[in-house]
PDB file of C-alpha atoms in Angstrom:
ATOM      1  CA  MET E   1       5.199  24.002   3.963  1.00 66.00           C
ATOM      2  CA  ILE E   2       2.404  24.067   1.464  1.00 72.00           C
ATOM      3  CA  GLY E   3       2.386  20.427   0.394  1.00 79.00           C
ATOM      4  CA  LEU E   4       0.681  19.105   3.482  1.00 87.00           C
ATOM      5  CA  PRO E   5      -2.272  21.547   3.553  1.00 88.00           C
ATOM      6  CA  LEU E   6      -2.787  20.971  -0.181  1.00 87.00           C
ATOM      7  CA  LEU E   7      -2.858  17.223   0.357  1.00 87.00           C
ATOM      8  CA  GLU E   8      -5.287  17.561   3.243  1.00 88.00           C
ATOM      9  CA  HIS E   9      -7.514  19.894   1.252  1.00 88.00           C
ATOM     10  CA  TRP E  10      -7.643  17.420  -1.625  1.00 86.00           C
ATOM     11  CA  LEU E  11      -8.503  14.570   0.738  1.00 87.00           C
ATOM     12  CA  GLU E  12     -11.226  16.604   2.382  1.00 89.00           C
ATOM     13  CA  GLU E  13     -12.800  17.512  -0.951  1.00 88.00           C
ATOM     14  CA  PHE E  14     -12.686  13.945  -2.143  1.00 83.00           C
ATOM     15  CA  THR E  15     -14.143  12.414   0.997  1.00 86.00           C
ATOM     16  CA  ASP E  16     -16.852  15.107   1.189  1.00 88.00           C
ATOM     17  CA  ASP E  17     -17.891  14.394  -2.397  1.00 84.00           C
ATOM     18  CA  ALA E  18     -17.898  10.674  -1.742  1.00 81.00           C
ATOM     19  CA  GLY E  19     -19.823  11.060   1.523  1.00 84.00           C
ATOM     20  CA  MET E  20     -17.248   9.309   3.629  1.00 84.00           C
ATOM     21  CA  THR E  21     -14.980  10.131   6.500  1.00 85.00           C
ATOM     22  CA  ILE E  22     -11.388   9.162   7.022  1.00 89.00           C
ATOM     23  CA  LYS E  23      -9.037   9.954   9.833  1.00 91.00           C
ATOM     24  CA  SER E  24      -5.320  10.483   9.885  1.00 93.00           C
ATOM     25  CA  VAL E  25      -3.154   7.884  11.574  1.00 96.00           C
ATOM     26  CA  GLY E  26      -0.254  10.296  11.458  1.00 96.00           C
ATOM     27  CA  LEU E  27       2.703  11.706   9.600  1.00 96.00           C
ATOM     28  CA  VAL E  28       6.015   9.899   9.275  1.00 96.00           C
ATOM     29  CA  PHE E  29       9.324  11.455   8.310  1.00 95.00           C
ATOM     30  CA  SER E  30      11.034   9.185   5.800  1.00 94.00           C
ATOM     31  CA  MET E  31      14.405   9.182   4.021  1.00 93.00           C
ATOM     32  CA  VAL E  32      15.833  11.388   6.731  1.00 94.00           C
ATOM     33  CA  ARG E  33      19.510  12.051   6.079  1.00 90.00           C
ATOM     34  CA  GLY E  34      22.175  11.079   8.591  1.00 86.00           C
ATOM     35  CA  ASN E  35      23.362  14.647   8.989  1.00 87.00           C
ATOM     36  CA  VAL E  36      20.109  16.526   8.634  1.00 87.00           C
ATOM     37  CA  PRO E  37      20.716  19.833   6.834  1.00 88.00           C
ATOM     38  CA  ARG E  38      19.850  22.816   9.013  1.00 91.00           C
ATOM     39  CA  ARG E  39      16.891  23.928   6.895  1.00 91.00           C
ATOM     40  CA  MET E  40      15.410  20.438   6.885  1.00 89.00           C
ATOM     41  CA  ALA E  41      15.859  20.135  10.645  1.00 92.00           C
ATOM     42  CA  GLU E  42      13.980  23.406  11.055  1.00 93.00           C
ATOM     43  CA  VAL E  43      11.104  22.193   8.898  1.00 92.00           C
ATOM     44  CA  MET E  44      10.894  18.966  10.888  1.00 94.00           C
ATOM     45  CA  GLU E  45      10.902  20.868  14.143  1.00 94.00           C
ATOM     46  CA  ASP E  46       8.273  23.332  12.897  1.00 94.00           C
ATOM     47  CA  LEU E  47       6.038  20.472  11.848  1.00 94.00           C
ATOM     48  CA  ARG E  48       6.396  18.736  15.214  1.00 95.00           C
ATOM     49  CA  ASN E  49       5.557  22.003  16.957  1.00 95.00           C
ATOM     50  CA  GLU E  50       2.557  22.685  14.728  1.00 93.00           C
ATOM     51  CA  ARG E  51       1.131  19.180  14.541  1.00 94.00           C
ATOM     52  CA  GLY E  52       2.193  17.812  17.911  1.00 95.00           C
ATOM     53  CA  SER E  53       1.348  14.166  18.395  1.00 95.00           C
ATOM     54  CA  GLU E  54       0.125  13.816  14.825  1.00 96.00           C
ATOM     55  CA  VAL E  55       3.770  13.355  13.822  1.00 97.00           C
ATOM     56  CA  PHE E  56       5.212   9.935  14.608  1.00 97.00           C
ATOM     57  CA  SER E  57       8.068  10.034  17.124  1.00 97.00           C
ATOM     58  CA  ALA E  58       9.785   7.277  15.165  1.00 97.00           C
ATOM     59  CA  LEU E  59      11.252   8.117  11.774  1.00 96.00           C
ATOM     60  CA  LEU E  60      12.887   6.320   8.884  1.00 96.00           C
ATOM     61  CA  SER E  61      16.387   7.313   7.825  1.00 95.00           C
ATOM     62  CA  GLU E  62      17.898   7.119   4.382  1.00 94.00           C
ATOM     63  CA  SER E  63      19.881   3.881   4.259  1.00 94.00           C
ATOM     64  CA  ILE E  64      21.554   1.512   1.846  1.00 94.00           C
ATOM     65  CA  ASP E  65      20.000  -1.320   3.857  1.00 94.00           C
ATOM     66  CA  VAL E  66      16.656  -0.455   2.287  1.00 93.00           C
ATOM     67  CA  SER E  67      17.761  -0.816  -1.322  1.00 91.00           C
ATOM     68  CA  THR E  68      19.600  -4.042  -0.611  1.00 95.00           C
ATOM     69  CA  SER E  69      16.594  -5.456   1.243  1.00 97.00           C
ATOM     70  CA  VAL E  70      14.523  -4.761  -1.890  1.00 96.00           C
ATOM     71  CA  GLU E  71      16.959  -6.833  -3.932  1.00 96.00           C
ATOM     72  CA  GLU E  72      16.578  -9.660  -1.430  1.00 96.00           C
ATOM     73  CA  HIS E  73      12.764  -9.320  -1.395  1.00 97.00           C
ATOM     74  CA  LEU E  74      12.845  -9.118   2.396  1.00 97.00           C
ATOM     75  CA  PRO E  75      11.784  -6.506   4.929  1.00 98.00           C
ATOM     76  CA  VAL E  76      14.759  -4.715   6.451  1.00 97.00           C
ATOM     77  CA  PHE E  77      14.332  -6.320   9.866  1.00 97.00           C
ATOM     78  CA  ARG E  78      14.747  -9.770   8.308  1.00 96.00           C
ATOM     79  CA  TYR E  79      17.482  -8.811   5.894  1.00 96.00           C
ATOM     80  CA  LYS E  80      19.561  -7.011   8.525  1.00 97.00           C
ATOM     81  CA  PRO E  81      17.942  -7.621  11.918  1.00 96.00           C
ATOM     82  CA  ASN E  82      20.384  -5.647  14.063  1.00 95.00           C
ATOM     83  CA  SER E  83      20.604  -2.571  11.872  1.00 96.00           C
ATOM     84  CA  LYS E  84      19.503   0.937  12.763  1.00 96.00           C
ATOM     85  CA  THR E  85      16.929   0.832   9.962  1.00 96.00           C
ATOM     86  CA  ALA E  86      15.457  -2.406  11.323  1.00 97.00           C
ATOM     87  CA  ALA E  87      15.072  -0.798  14.748  1.00 98.00           C
ATOM     88  CA  GLN E  88      13.420   2.235  13.155  1.00 97.00           C
ATOM     89  CA  ILE E  89      10.939   0.035  11.292  1.00 97.00           C
ATOM     90  CA  GLU E  90      10.114  -1.813  14.495  1.00 98.00           C
ATOM     91  CA  ASN E  91       9.527   1.474  16.303  1.00 98.00           C
ATOM     92  CA  ILE E  92       7.310   2.834  13.530  1.00 98.00           C
ATOM     93  CA  THR E  93       5.306  -0.410  13.522  1.00 98.00           C
ATOM     94  CA  LYS E  94       4.816  -0.271  17.295  1.00 98.00           C
ATOM     95  CA  GLU E  95       3.686   3.316  17.081  1.00 98.00           C
ATOM     96  CA  PHE E  96       1.390   2.481  14.189  1.00 98.00           C
ATOM     97  CA  LEU E  97      -0.229  -0.252  16.274  1.00 98.00           C
ATOM     98  CA  ALA E  98      -0.677   2.061  19.223  1.00 97.00           C
ATOM     99  CA  ARG E  99      -2.408   4.610  16.990  1.00 97.00           C
ATOM    100  CA  THR E 100      -4.776   2.266  15.192  1.00 95.00           C
TER     101      THR E 100
ATOM    102  CA  MET U   1     -10.545  -4.844   9.545  1.00 95.00           C
ATOM    103  CA  GLN U   2      -8.868  -1.462   9.444  1.00 96.00           C
ATOM    104  CA  VAL U   3      -7.980   0.004   6.068  1.00 96.00           C
ATOM    105  CA  ILE U   4      -4.971   2.307   6.110  1.00 96.00           C
ATOM    106  CA  SER U   5      -3.679   4.162   3.065  1.00 94.00           C
ATOM    107  CA  PHE U   6      -0.116   5.385   2.747  1.00 95.00           C
ATOM    108  CA  ILE U   7      -0.260   8.614   0.808  1.00 91.00           C
ATOM    109  CA  ASN U   8       2.016  11.393  -0.321  1.00 87.00           C
ATOM    110  CA  MET U   9       2.225  13.875  -3.166  1.00 81.00           C
ATOM    111  CA  LYS U  10       5.777  13.350  -4.258  1.00 78.00           C
ATOM    112  CA  GLY U  11       7.433  10.249  -5.664  1.00 79.00           C
ATOM    113  CA  GLY U  12      10.653   8.706  -4.420  1.00 83.00           C
ATOM    114  CA  VAL U  13      10.347   9.683  -0.781  1.00 86.00           C
ATOM    115  CA  GLY U  14      10.109   6.232   0.766  1.00 91.00           C
ATOM    116  CA  LYS U  15       6.372   5.619   0.834  1.00 94.00           C
ATOM    117  CA  THR U  16       6.558   2.101  -0.564  1.00 96.00           C
ATOM    118  CA  THR U  17       9.486   1.221   1.711  1.00 96.00           C
ATOM    119  CA  LEU U  18       7.459   2.347   4.689  1.00 97.00           C
ATOM    120  CA  THR U  19       4.275   0.571   3.600  1.00 98.00           C
ATOM    121  CA  VAL U  20       5.970  -2.751   2.861  1.00 98.00           C
ATOM    122  CA  ASN U  21       8.049  -2.764   6.024  1.00 98.00           C
ATOM    123  CA  VAL U  22       5.169  -1.778   8.297  1.00 98.00           C
ATOM    124  CA  ALA U  23       3.007  -4.467   6.682  1.00 98.00           C
ATOM    125  CA  CYS U  24       5.750  -7.025   7.285  1.00 98.00           C
ATOM    126  CA  GLY U  25       6.316  -5.742  10.828  1.00 98.00           C
ATOM    127  CA  LEU U  26       2.657  -6.177  11.689  1.00 98.00           C
ATOM    128  CA  ALA U  27       2.605  -9.713  10.302  1.00 98.00           C
ATOM    129  CA  TYR U  28       6.016 -11.052  11.356  1.00 97.00           C
ATOM    130  CA  LEU U  29       6.557  -9.220  14.624  1.00 97.00           C
ATOM    131  CA  HIS U  30       3.023  -8.657  15.899  1.00 98.00           C
ATOM    132  CA  ARG U  31       1.266 -11.691  14.465  1.00 97.00           C
ATOM    133  CA  LYS U  32      -1.402  -9.713  12.670  1.00 98.00           C
ATOM    134  CA  LYS U  33      -3.295 -10.789   9.582  1.00 98.00           C
ATOM    135  CA  VAL U  34      -2.350  -8.245   6.972  1.00 98.00           C
ATOM    136  CA  LEU U  35      -3.409  -7.673   3.393  1.00 98.00           C
ATOM    137  CA  LEU U  36      -1.126  -5.365   1.449  1.00 98.00           C
ATOM    138  CA  VAL U  37      -2.629  -3.791  -1.666  1.00 97.00           C
ATOM    139  CA  ASP U  38      -0.157  -2.497  -4.216  1.00 97.00           C
ATOM    140  CA  ALA U  39      -2.225   0.247  -5.806  1.00 94.00           C
ATOM    141  CA  ASP U  40       0.618   1.792  -7.757  1.00 92.00           C
ATOM    142  CA  PRO U  41       0.988   0.907 -11.465  1.00 91.00           C
ATOM    143  CA  GLN U  42       4.737   1.145 -10.937  1.00 91.00           C
ATOM    144  CA  PHE U  43       4.285  -2.039  -8.813  1.00 95.00           C
ATOM    145  CA  ASN U  44       7.264  -1.321  -6.568  1.00 96.00           C
ATOM    146  CA  ALA U  45       5.714  -2.955  -3.494  1.00 97.00           C
ATOM    147  CA  THR U  46       5.074  -6.053  -5.601  1.00 98.00           C
ATOM    148  CA  GLN U  47       8.694  -6.117  -6.761  1.00 97.00           C
ATOM    149  CA  TYR U  48       9.851  -5.633  -3.196  1.00 98.00           C
ATOM    150  CA  LEU U  49       8.068  -8.746  -1.947  1.00 98.00           C
ATOM    151  CA  MET U  50       7.845 -11.073  -4.943  1.00 98.00           C
ATOM    152  CA  GLU U  51      10.713 -12.654  -6.824  1.00 96.00           C
ATOM    153  CA  ASP U  52      10.557 -11.969 -10.562  1.00 95.00           C
ATOM    154  CA  ASP U  53       9.743 -15.571 -11.471  1.00 96.00           C
ATOM    155  CA  ALA U  54       6.916 -15.779  -8.951  1.00 97.00           C
ATOM    156  CA  TYR U  55       5.457 -12.492 -10.185  1.00 96.00           C
ATOM    157  CA  LEU U  56       5.603 -13.545 -13.845  1.00 95.00           C
ATOM    158  CA  ALA U  57       4.028 -16.890 -13.004  1.00 95.00           C
ATOM    159  CA  HIS U  58       1.228 -15.049 -11.202  1.00 95.00           C
ATOM    160  CA  LEU U  59       0.657 -12.717 -14.169  1.00 93.00           C
ATOM    161  CA  ASN U  60       0.665 -15.575 -16.661  1.00 92.00           C
ATOM    162  CA  ASP U  61      -1.704 -17.767 -14.695  1.00 93.00           C
ATOM    163  CA  PRO U  62      -5.217 -17.272 -16.126  1.00 88.00           C
ATOM    164  CA  ALA U  63      -6.710 -18.240 -12.778  1.00 90.00           C
ATOM    165  CA  LYS U  64      -4.822 -15.482 -10.972  1.00 93.00           C
ATOM    166  CA  GLY U  65      -5.512 -11.776 -10.921  1.00 92.00           C
ATOM    167  CA  THR U  66      -3.989  -8.476  -9.889  1.00 94.00           C
ATOM    168  CA  LEU U  67      -5.536  -5.291  -8.608  1.00 93.00           C
ATOM    169  CA  ARG U  68      -6.500  -4.452 -12.163  1.00 91.00           C
ATOM    170  CA  ASP U  69      -8.833  -7.445 -12.249  1.00 89.00           C
ATOM    171  CA  ILE U  70     -10.602  -6.148  -9.155  1.00 90.00           C
ATOM    172  CA  PHE U  71     -11.227  -2.788 -10.790  1.00 87.00           C
ATOM    173  CA  VAL U  72     -11.982  -4.065 -14.272  1.00 82.00           C
ATOM    174  CA  PRO U  73     -13.061  -7.690 -14.128  1.00 73.00           C
ATOM    175  CA  ARG U  74     -13.088  -8.610 -17.770  1.00 67.00           C
ATOM    176  CA  ARG U  75     -12.290 -12.176 -18.515  1.00 62.00           C
ATOM    177  CA  PRO U  76     -13.604 -14.400 -21.309  1.00 58.00           C
ATOM    178  CA  GLY U  77     -16.982 -15.834 -20.449  1.00 59.00           C
ATOM    179  CA  PRO U  78     -17.858 -19.532 -20.280  1.00 64.00           C
ATOM    180  CA  VAL U  79     -17.803 -21.296 -23.612  1.00 67.00           C
ATOM    181  CA  ASN U  80     -20.822 -23.300 -24.704  1.00 69.00           C
ATOM    182  CA  THR U  81     -20.266 -25.848 -27.485  1.00 71.00           C
ATOM    183  CA  VAL U  82     -23.655 -25.065 -29.000  1.00 72.00           C
ATOM    184  CA  ALA U  83     -23.988 -21.334 -28.548  1.00 68.00           C
ATOM    185  CA  GLY U  84     -20.301 -20.510 -28.645  1.00 67.00           C
ATOM    186  CA  THR U  85     -19.257 -18.036 -26.012  1.00 61.00           C
ATOM    187  CA  SER U  86     -22.384 -17.591 -23.961  1.00 58.00           C
ATOM    188  CA  LYS U  87     -21.228 -14.347 -22.479  1.00 58.00           C
ATOM    189  CA  SER U  88     -18.467 -12.311 -24.048  1.00 55.00           C
ATOM    190  CA  VAL U  89     -17.273 -10.812 -20.806  1.00 61.00           C
ATOM    191  CA  ASN U  90     -17.285 -12.398 -17.399  1.00 61.00           C
ATOM    192  CA  LYS U  91     -17.644  -9.568 -14.917  1.00 67.00           C
ATOM    193  CA  LYS U  92     -17.911 -11.785 -11.891  1.00 75.00           C
ATOM    194  CA  LYS U  93     -15.678 -10.735  -9.025  1.00 81.00           C
ATOM    195  CA  MET U  94     -12.586 -12.891  -8.667  1.00 87.00           C
ATOM    196  CA  PRO U  95     -12.136 -14.533  -5.288  1.00 92.00           C
ATOM    197  CA  LEU U  96      -9.591 -12.832  -3.078  1.00 95.00           C
ATOM    198  CA  SER U  97      -7.487 -15.983  -2.984  1.00 95.00           C
ATOM    199  CA  ALA U  98      -7.041 -15.695  -6.760  1.00 94.00           C
ATOM    200  CA  CYS U  99      -5.919 -12.080  -6.505  1.00 95.00           C
ATOM    201  CA  THR U 100      -3.380 -12.532  -3.749  1.00 97.00           C
ATOM    202  CA  ALA U 101       0.114 -13.892  -3.391  1.00 97.00           C
ATOM    203  CA  SER U 102       1.040 -15.329  -0.011  1.00 97.00           C
ATOM    204  CA  ILE U 103       4.142 -13.593   1.320  1.00 97.00           C
ATOM    205  CA  PHE U 104       4.211 -14.960   4.851  1.00 97.00           C
ATOM    206  CA  ASP U 105       2.062 -17.382   6.774  1.00 97.00           C
ATOM    207  CA  GLY U 106       3.134 -18.119  10.321  1.00 94.00           C
ATOM    208  CA  GLY U 107       0.223 -20.471  10.944  1.00 93.00           C
ATOM    209  CA  ASP U 108      -2.997 -20.000  12.823  1.00 91.00           C
ATOM    210  CA  GLY U 109      -2.829 -16.885  14.984  1.00 91.00           C
ATOM    211  CA  ARG U 110       0.854 -16.342  14.234  1.00 95.00           C
ATOM    212  CA  GLY U 111       0.686 -13.696  11.583  1.00 97.00           C
ATOM    213  CA  LYS U 112      -0.011 -13.654   7.880  1.00 97.00           C
ATOM    214  CA  LEU U 113       0.803 -11.355   5.014  1.00 98.00           C
ATOM    215  CA  ASP U 114      -0.916 -11.521   1.651  1.00 98.00           C
ATOM    216  CA  LEU U 115      -0.310  -9.197  -1.257  1.00 98.00           C
ATOM    217  CA  ILE U 116      -2.617  -8.041  -4.018  1.00 97.00           C
ATOM    218  CA  PRO U 117      -0.025  -7.409  -6.720  1.00 97.00           C
ATOM    219  CA  SER U 118      -0.115  -4.529  -9.119  1.00 95.00           C
ATOM    220  CA  THR U 119       0.695  -4.352 -12.791  1.00 93.00           C
ATOM    221  CA  LEU U 120       1.534  -1.665 -15.327  1.00 91.00           C
ATOM    222  CA  ALA U 121      -1.846  -2.398 -16.907  1.00 87.00           C
ATOM    223  CA  LEU U 122      -3.405  -0.723 -13.893  1.00 87.00           C
ATOM    224  CA  MET U 123      -2.775   2.550 -15.716  1.00 85.00           C
ATOM    225  CA  GLU U 124      -5.655   1.632 -18.021  1.00 80.00           C
ATOM    226  CA  ILE U 125      -8.164   2.323 -15.299  1.00 79.00           C
ATOM    227  CA  GLU U 126      -7.233   5.996 -15.419  1.00 72.00           C
ATOM    228  CA  THR U 127      -9.569   6.184 -18.402  1.00 72.00           C
ATOM    229  CA  SER U 128     -12.208   3.802 -17.122  1.00 69.00           C
ATOM    230  CA  LYS U 129     -15.807   4.692 -16.514  1.00 70.00           C
ATOM    231  CA  ARG U 130     -17.110   6.617 -13.554  1.00 69.00           C
ATOM    232  CA  GLY U 131     -17.591   4.546 -10.437  1.00 70.00           C
ATOM    233  CA  THR U 132     -14.609   2.314 -11.087  1.00 71.00           C
ATOM    234  CA  GLU U 133     -12.699   3.976  -8.260  1.00 71.00           C
ATOM    235  CA  THR U 134     -15.148   2.654  -5.672  1.00 79.00           C
ATOM    236  CA  LYS U 135     -14.759  -0.988  -6.641  1.00 84.00           C
ATOM    237  CA  LEU U 136     -11.820  -1.747  -4.382  1.00 89.00           C
ATOM    238  CA  ARG U 137     -13.705  -0.388  -1.412  1.00 89.00           C
ATOM    239  CA  SER U 138     -16.696  -2.670  -1.920  1.00 88.00           C
ATOM    240  CA  TYR U 139     -14.459  -5.599  -2.815  1.00 92.00           C
ATOM    241  CA  LEU U 140     -12.475  -5.273   0.417  1.00 94.00           C
ATOM    242  CA  GLN U 141     -15.610  -4.867   2.500  1.00 92.00           C
ATOM    243  CA  GLU U 142     -17.006  -8.033   0.983  1.00 93.00           C
ATOM    244  CA  LYS U 143     -13.916 -10.216   0.896  1.00 94.00           C
ATOM    245  CA  ALA U 144     -11.218  -8.959   3.251  1.00 95.00           C
ATOM    246  CA  ALA U 145     -13.085  -8.726   6.566  1.00 96.00           C
ATOM    247  CA  SER U 146     -10.976 -11.461   8.148  1.00 96.00           C
ATOM    248  CA  TYR U 147      -7.786  -9.378   7.991  1.00 98.00           C
ATOM    249  CA  ASP U 148      -6.732  -7.228  10.934  1.00 98.00           C
ATOM    250  CA  PHE U 149      -5.238  -4.639   8.611  1.00 98.00           C
ATOM    251  CA  VAL U 150      -5.460  -3.758   4.950  1.00 98.00           C
ATOM    252  CA  LEU U 151      -2.579  -1.466   4.002  1.00 98.00           C
ATOM    253  CA  ILE U 152      -2.700   0.322   0.668  1.00 96.00           C
ATOM    254  CA  ASP U 153       0.383   1.614  -1.092  1.00 96.00           C
ATOM    255  CA  CYS U 154      -1.138   4.456  -3.090  1.00 92.00           C
ATOM    256  CA  PRO U 155       0.096   5.939  -6.348  1.00 87.00           C
ATOM    257  CA  LEU U 156       0.896   9.617  -6.655  1.00 77.00           C
ATOM    258  CA  LEU U 157      -2.048  11.691  -5.644  1.00 65.00           C
ATOM    259  CA  PHE U 158      -2.907  13.361  -8.916  1.00 53.00           C
ATOM    260  CA  GLN U 159      -3.784  10.049 -10.470  1.00 55.00           C
ATOM    261  CA  PHE U 160      -7.388   8.989 -10.595  1.00 49.00           C
ATOM    262  CA  SER U 161      -6.397   5.642  -9.166  1.00 51.00           C
ATOM    263  CA  ALA U 162      -5.231   7.262  -5.945  1.00 53.00           C
ATOM    264  CA  LYS U 163      -8.885   7.763  -5.104  1.00 54.00           C
ATOM    265  CA  ARG U 164      -9.629   4.111  -4.795  1.00 52.00           C
ATOM    266  CA  PRO U 165      -8.269   3.397  -1.316  1.00 54.00           C
ATOM    267  CA  PHE U 166     -10.935   5.269   0.535  1.00 49.00           C
TER     268      PHE U 166
END
C-alpha cells in the first residue's frame, strides 16, 4: 500500500506551503466487489488494522444501481430506495455526519 | 460551514458517486444545507445531477457561471455608448446564485442542495497564473457561509486544479 502514504505526503507538503491545516474525515472503501478477492480482502483488513477508526465502517459496493441512478440523475436512495446500495449510502452519510 | 474535499489518486474508483450521494444524503435525509462543487473538468458530478438540457441552458446563459468563472472571472465589461467598452474585462466576482444550479430545495430548514457545475473549459486554469488556485477558497469563505457543508468533488491529484479545494 504505497498510494495512501504518497497521497498524504503530497497533502502535507501542499498545506505546509500554503500555511494551512486540514484534517482527515476518514477513508471509505468504494466499488467493493460482491465476492471480494482474497488479496483485496487482506488489503482491506490490513488497512483497518493499521488505521483503526480512520476507516469508515460503512462501505460502498460495486453495483449496477449506481450507473442506472446516474442515467436518471438521481441519488441511489431515491432511484432505488430499498436497495443494498441505498442502505450503504445512508450508512456512509450517517457516519460522515458523526465524524464532522 | 464545513468544507470537505473528496480526494483520491486514481480515476474510476467511485469518488464522484460517493461525493454526489453523500451530498444528496445530507440534504434529503438529514435536512442540511449543502453546496456541492464539481471541481473536475470531466464534470461527472454535474452530469449525475443535471439533465443535459438544463446543463446546456446553464452554460448558454450569459448571466450564469460555472466553477471556471469563479477561478477566472473574465466577462465583457460594461459598454458605454460614448467611450465604447469602458473596461475590456469585468473581473468582478459573480454572485453565488449565478454560479449554482438548484438540485433540491425542501423549504426552510428542510434541506437544500445546490451545485456549482463544472465544464471542460476548467482545464484552461491548469495554465493560469499563480494564485488562481486560492480563489475558490476565498470565494467560498465570502459567499457560502450559510451552508452547513460544502463538498468538493476533486479532480485527479496530479492536476493543478486539485489544489483549489483547500
